[in-house]
RNA sequence: GGGUGCUUAGCUCAGUUGGUAGAGCGUCGCCCUUACAAGGCGAAGGUCGCAGGUUCGAGACCUGCAGCACCCACCA
């Protein structure tokens, strides 16, 4: 073995070996264990969060595979409708083209092309991270099989009355020009104004003042509402208003929704442009006047003067016109919640359109029950409250998107406007007896990406076909995911899984925290604090890192500040720490906390740990060179002690894995390796191996222990640090009597059943404390290590003397002393430094 | 407005049925002792956010308060 651990030399070679040997496929006859990967968006590259999540899934997968389970980690990627379409559209725009110029078919072709390229990058990253997924089962959400599963699900939901088409207010993104679900709209508090506007009564007998944050929508007002009990306005209920700027007459209505204490106590009602107003409009039978176009400009239903103006331009003109007319009573500064599209950042408009919806309540009820009854368990357990909270207030899910990239909605329209839902045009013609001459036109819209994601645990297994994979691996064992997509994904998988398979999609949901930078900030391109996991693995120069962080920014003016901060934080660039160090860092980071701060210092620390393991292994190999497997020999105190400590470590690590406490597992194995195996046991082995007085049996006992403990330790560590453990194991395994060409298929260590011997532990403790006492004296008095000390025991018990006698050689060596003896009775102690034992 | 977390060593965090406070990184000494200077040996450093309560005993359990963070929500 080389003197220094060098990860780049070994990792890629080992992964190739594993993959070529087919070691990632399910194997053996044990119980099935399965994880489906949360499919990353094809369009991107893996970020730290993915690498973290992949590390956890891979550790679980390797742990279960070694424990004898028939194990599948199902890989795949997501087409990510909006996100991917935006990326490709941006590429087109950079070339001076638009998708509309290109046309739908050629645009989709282009996206496929990009998908091939981008998907390859992700697969390479996963390999570099050591992910032991079964590549032969790789899936993409738009593969033919997956698409037909999506279609099947839609058709069946429709047949059961759980999918419907409806015209109602929907969240409309006027930049992307598509509908969005509630979840894709983020409300952000922003500065705005509250405009108080005088609305004159139609008969000229007075006026009412309304307060609004959106004056331009008054062009679509169809009523003014007051609270029914509000004495100030009671006599106005039922009177008519002459709506300024439009000249239409609208009624004053009474509705308990109105809060008399807010604003002016009078609310303008615009049913076509506000969700609350829509409800009020429904209650009072008010007309809907849609004054906006798809890109949120003023449309034909508004007075001519405003048509064609963007909504914010229109707002200015409306306010100016009101002011000119003397109708603007007051302008107040006002903080309000602005809804924005999570992808485009555009202010979302409530807009009246036809969309497809999933009737969600009938699906949510059994999904809530599955968690209540413990058929699905969240880890940590508290996340079920978040789940319940959302599921019990859930609203119908808008699933149609006005996009080009995705699963086309399997609905066709006849010339009479009739809607037919089916698996294909042929099926629909056959079922409904529609003649070939009658034109059927397929719905132009695509499905929400999350609709196909919701089917992922069973669509990847071949559903709706009854496949062997489905029968073996569904329900899957555990879902590993971040809390940010519990609503988007986890809840919907549970609902769809129960609906279509009659069973839960997974038995446990391990909800991990989110990786942030070392200051607790979310990693994002615009903050310039993004780290590519492979740059930590393979290293990167400072200049290359700066270039990476400052290129392709949405706001190029941020580049200098990002460059400066990067140069300050990583003056030397980033060293090549290797995958194992990165993975161990992720494991150690995986506490139950929501925010996990990533710090390169920790990676360095765990790279050092790899180096420690590497060098300890070199020592063991050297010390056991030529030692054949001929029985265990005679075990020393230290030999028996380290074997019992190994058992304790095995228990702790297994416990950590079974409770998804990867941090505790990592800590236990780290402490055992460094503090017990290396700091103590290897040192105890030296006097035995290097003494001329040791018997052959004693030598063998210690050599066997060295190799047996190291071999087990490698297996114990393997799920977290797959590469270095394989590299070393290939040398150590045979010497420990193992056959087999990979550590991956070796059994996971199990603790010996016998209970730890307390007398053994006590004697070892005594010996260690003795040594520590001498070392402390030496440290405090600055005594050179080369100076051999003499030690006198005062008030020593018979037991002390027995301990000393049995372990004199070890103590002499590790404490650096010449001799130790008890003071005779009546002998006075000379002037000396003292330590209490 | 509703919900969920967090507050322990300079920094980042563990602390699983309540039993004399731990780790990593950082800091300070000494040491190139043939596995390892990416190291060894030793040391310093905490009234566990605040105030009550339960208990023989509380970082942990209960109540209140303060600060921080996140999620959900229709006050125009």
Tab-separated table of N, CA and C in Angstrom, chain A residues 612-681:
chain	number	residue	atom	x	y	z
A	612	UNK	N	-6.164	8.017	8.367
A	612	UNK	CA	-5.882	7.274	9.597
A	612	UNK	C	-6.164	5.783	9.392
A	613	UNK	N	-7.333	5.535	8.797
A	613	UNK	CA	-7.715	4.143	8.543
A	613	UNK	C	-6.716	3.484	7.594
A	614	UNK	N	-6.315	4.249	6.619
A	614	UNK	CA	-5.365	3.764	5.621
A	614	UNK	C	-4.046	3.340	6.282
A	615	UNK	N	-3.554	4.221	7.147
A	615	UNK	CA	-2.269	3.938	7.773
A	615	UNK	C	-2.356	2.836	8.816
A	616	UNK	N	-3.473	2.808	9.519
A	616	UNK	CA	-3.656	1.720	10.483
A	616	UNK	C	-3.668	0.384	9.739
A	617	UNK	N	-4.295	0.388	8.581
A	617	UNK	CA	-4.353	-0.842	7.795
A	617	UNK	C	-2.964	-1.253	7.320
A	618	UNK	N	-2.180	-0.265	6.949
A	618	UNK	CA	-0.798	-0.572	6.552
A	618	UNK	C	-0.068	-1.243	7.699
A	619	UNK	N	-0.263	-0.711	8.878
A	619	UNK	CA	0.390	-1.303	10.049
A	619	UNK	C	-0.072	-2.745	10.247
A	620	UNK	N	-1.382	-2.942	10.175
A	620	UNK	CA	-1.914	-4.283	10.422
A	620	UNK	C	-1.392	-5.260	9.374
A	621	UNK	N	-1.375	-4.832	8.132
A	621	UNK	CA	-0.900	-5.722	7.073
A	621	UNK	C	0.572	-6.069	7.270
A	622	UNK	N	1.322	-5.046	7.669
A	622	UNK	CA	2.742	-5.263	7.919
A	622	UNK	C	2.953	-6.223	9.090
A	623	UNK	N	2.164	-5.998	10.137
A	623	UNK	CA	2.329	-6.771	11.369
A	623	UNK	C	1.869	-8.209	11.200
A	624	UNK	N	1.016	-8.459	10.222
A	624	UNK	CA	0.462	-9.811	10.082
A	624	UNK	C	0.981	-10.495	8.835
A	625	UNK	N	1.985	-9.881	8.229
A	625	UNK	CA	2.532	-10.433	6.998
A	625	UNK	C	3.012	-11.863	7.254
A	626	UNK	N	2.590	-12.777	6.428
A	626	UNK	CA	3.061	-14.146	6.542
A	626	UNK	C	2.365	-14.957	7.623
A	627	UNK	N	1.404	-14.356	8.297
A	627	UNK	CA	0.700	-15.071	9.363
A	627	UNK	C	-0.467	-15.825	8.766
A	628	UNK	N	-0.374	-17.127	8.757
A	628	UNK	CA	-1.456	-17.919	8.183
A	628	UNK	C	-2.570	-18.070	9.198
A	629	UNK	N	-3.742	-18.407	8.699
A	629	UNK	CA	-4.893	-18.567	9.566
A	629	UNK	C	-4.824	-19.926	10.246
A	630	UNK	N	-4.301	-19.942	11.464
A	630	UNK	CA	-4.125	-21.216	12.173
A	630	UNK	C	-4.686	-21.120	13.582
A	631	UNK	N	-5.933	-20.806	13.686
A	631	UNK	CA	-6.529	-20.716	15.008
A	631	UNK	C	-6.253	-19.369	15.636
A	632	UNK	N	-6.908	-19.119	16.747
A	632	UNK	CA	-6.895	-17.754	17.269
A	632	UNK	C	-5.748	-17.504	18.236
A	633	UNK	N	-5.034	-18.529	18.672
A	633	UNK	CA	-3.928	-18.300	19.584
A	633	UNK	C	-4.424	-17.908	20.969
A	634	UNK	N	-3.503	-17.308	21.753
A	634	UNK	CA	-3.860	-16.865	23.102
A	634	UNK	C	-4.146	-15.378	23.078
A	635	UNK	N	-5.311	-14.989	23.589
A	635	UNK	CA	-5.690	-13.588	23.535
A	635	UNK	C	-5.236	-12.853	24.784
A	636	UNK	N	-4.600	-11.710	24.565
A	636	UNK	CA	-4.174	-10.863	25.678
A	636	UNK	C	-5.371	-10.073	26.197
A	637	UNK	N	-5.130	-9.362	27.278
A	637	UNK	CA	-6.165	-8.473	27.810
A	637	UNK	C	-6.630	-7.498	26.718
A	638	UNK	N	-5.666	-6.876	26.045
A	638	UNK	CA	-6.017	-5.890	25.028
A	638	UNK	C	-6.751	-6.541	23.858
A	639	UNK	N	-6.318	-7.757	23.505
A	639	UNK	CA	-7.001	-8.461	22.411
A	639	UNK	C	-8.472	-8.663	22.741
A	640	UNK	N	-8.711	-9.155	23.958
A	640	UNK	CA	-10.101	-9.417	24.333
A	640	UNK	C	-10.876	-8.107	24.456
A	641	UNK	N	-10.181	-7.087	24.955
A	641	UNK	CA	-10.849	-5.785	25.125
A	641	UNK	C	-11.272	-5.195	23.778
A	642	UNK	N	-10.374	-5.205	22.790
A	642	UNK	CA	-10.736	-4.555	21.528
A	642	UNK	C	-11.845	-5.331	20.825
A	643	UNK	N	-11.849	-6.651	21.020
A	643	UNK	CA	-12.941	-7.415	20.407
A	643	UNK	C	-14.280	-7.036	21.044
A	644	UNK	N	-14.267	-6.796	22.343
A	644	UNK	CA	-15.536	-6.424	22.983
A	644	UNK	C	-15.940	-4.998	22.590
A	645	UNK	N	-14.934	-4.151	22.419
A	645	UNK	CA	-15.237	-2.779	21.982
A	645	UNK	C	-15.780	-2.777	20.559
A	646	UNK	N	-15.253	-3.661	19.737
A	646	UNK	CA	-15.771	-3.778	18.374
A	646	UNK	C	-17.259	-4.147	18.416
A	647	UNK	N	-17.574	-5.089	19.279
A	647	UNK	CA	-18.987	-5.475	19.399
A	647	UNK	C	-19.857	-4.287	19.786
A	648	UNK	N	-19.337	-3.495	20.725
A	648	UNK	CA	-20.121	-2.326	21.141
A	648	UNK	C	-20.307	-1.362	19.972
A	649	UNK	N	-19.238	-1.190	19.181
A	649	UNK	CA	-19.326	-0.287	18.032
A	649	UNK	C	-20.323	-0.827	17.007
A	650	UNK	N	-20.285	-2.124	16.798
A	650	UNK	CA	-21.215	-2.734	15.838
A	650	UNK	C	-22.660	-2.481	16.269
A	651	UNK	N	-22.912	-2.681	17.547
A	651	UNK	CA	-24.271	-2.439	18.050
A	651	UNK	C	-24.682	-0.984	17.834
A	652	UNK	N	-23.762	-0.083	18.121
A	652	UNK	CA	-24.094	1.341	18.005
A	652	UNK	C	-24.343	1.721	16.549
A	653	UNK	N	-23.523	1.194	15.645
A	653	UNK	CA	-23.681	1.541	14.236
A	653	UNK	C	-24.980	0.952	13.690
A	654	UNK	N	-25.226	-0.284	14.015
A	654	UNK	CA	-26.471	-0.913	13.541
A	654	UNK	C	-27.682	-0.169	14.085
A	655	UNK	N	-27.568	0.233	15.335
A	655	UNK	CA	-28.641	0.991	15.953
A	655	UNK	C	-28.853	2.311	15.211
A	656	UNK	N	-27.750	2.957	14.884
A	656	UNK	CA	-27.837	4.207	14.144
A	656	UNK	C	-28.530	4.028	12.810
A	657	UNK	N	-28.158	2.992	12.091
A	657	UNK	CA	-28.782	2.743	10.797
A	657	UNK	C	-30.274	2.462	10.945
A	658	UNK	N	-30.611	1.653	11.948
A	658	UNK	CA	-32.010	1.256	12.041
A	658	UNK	C	-32.894	2.430	12.459
A	659	UNK	N	-32.295	3.428	13.086
A	659	UNK	CA	-33.093	4.602	13.486
A	659	UNK	C	-32.850	5.809	12.585
A	660	UNK	N	-32.194	5.592	11.487
A	660	UNK	CA	-31.864	6.680	10.560
A	660	UNK	C	-31.056	7.765	11.262
A	661	UNK	N	-30.224	7.337	12.227
A	661	UNK	CA	-29.341	8.303	12.874
A	661	UNK	C	-27.924	8.065	12.335
A	662	UNK	N	-27.734	8.546	11.121
A	662	UNK	CA	-26.446	8.340	10.470
A	662	UNK	C	-25.347	9.109	11.177
A	663	UNK	N	-25.727	10.209	11.835
A	663	UNK	CA	-24.733	10.971	12.586
A	663	UNK	C	-24.186	10.134	13.753
A	664	UNK	N	-25.088	9.434	14.426
A	664	UNK	CA	-24.641	8.631	15.568
A	664	UNK	C	-23.838	7.417	15.088
A	665	UNK	N	-24.269	6.837	13.972
A	665	UNK	CA	-23.521	5.706	13.421
A	665	UNK	C	-22.115	6.156	13.041
A	666	UNK	N	-22.030	7.309	12.390
A	666	UNK	CA	-20.722	7.810	11.954
A	666	UNK	C	-19.843	8.106	13.161
A	667	UNK	N	-20.441	8.710	14.170
A	667	UNK	CA	-19.673	9.053	15.360
A	667	UNK	C	-19.163	7.789	16.058
A	668	UNK	N	-20.017	6.795	16.159
A	668	UNK	CA	-19.624	5.565	16.859
A	668	UNK	C	-18.457	4.886	16.150
A	669	UNK	N	-18.518	4.818	14.848
A	669	UNK	CA	-17.473	4.099	14.126
A	669	UNK	C	-16.188	4.927	14.080
A	670	UNK	N	-16.354	6.246	14.062
A	670	UNK	CA	-15.196	7.143	14.086
A	670	UNK	C	-14.452	6.991	15.412
A	671	UNK	N	-15.211	7.039	16.475
A	671	UNK	CA	-14.578	6.977	17.793
A	671	UNK	C	-13.937	5.612	18.032
A	672	UNK	N	-14.615	4.570	17.615
A	672	UNK	CA	-14.012	3.249	17.780
A	672	UNK	C	-12.707	3.159	17.008
A	673	UNK	N	-12.758	3.580	15.762
A	673	UNK	CA	-11.595	3.436	14.892
A	673	UNK	C	-10.402	4.217	15.432
A	674	UNK	N	-10.660	5.474	15.726
A	674	UNK	CA	-9.537	6.349	16.058
A	674	UNK	C	-9.087	6.160	17.500
A	675	UNK	N	-10.028	6.263	18.436
A	675	UNK	CA	-9.637	6.327	19.845
A	675	UNK	C	-9.398	4.966	20.464
A	676	UNK	N	-10.122	3.964	19.988
A	676	UNK	CA	-9.938	2.660	20.629
A	676	UNK	C	-8.994	1.772	19.819
A	677	UNK	N	-9.313	1.630	18.543
A	677	UNK	CA	-8.491	0.739	17.724
A	677	UNK	C	-7.094	1.323	17.502
A	678	UNK	N	-7.025	2.544	17.007
A	678	UNK	CA	-5.716	3.116	16.685
A	678	UNK	C	-4.959	3.602	17.919
A	679	UNK	N	-5.591	4.479	18.712
A	679	UNK	CA	-4.849	5.101	19.811
A	679	UNK	C	-4.435	4.085	20.872
A	680	UNK	N	-5.302	3.134	21.140
A	680	UNK	CA	-4.974	2.192	22.202
A	680	UNK	C	-4.558	0.818	21.684
A	681	UNK	N	-5.438	0.198	20.932
A	681	UNK	CA	-5.150	-1.206	20.642
A	681	UNK	C	-3.886	-1.410	19.802
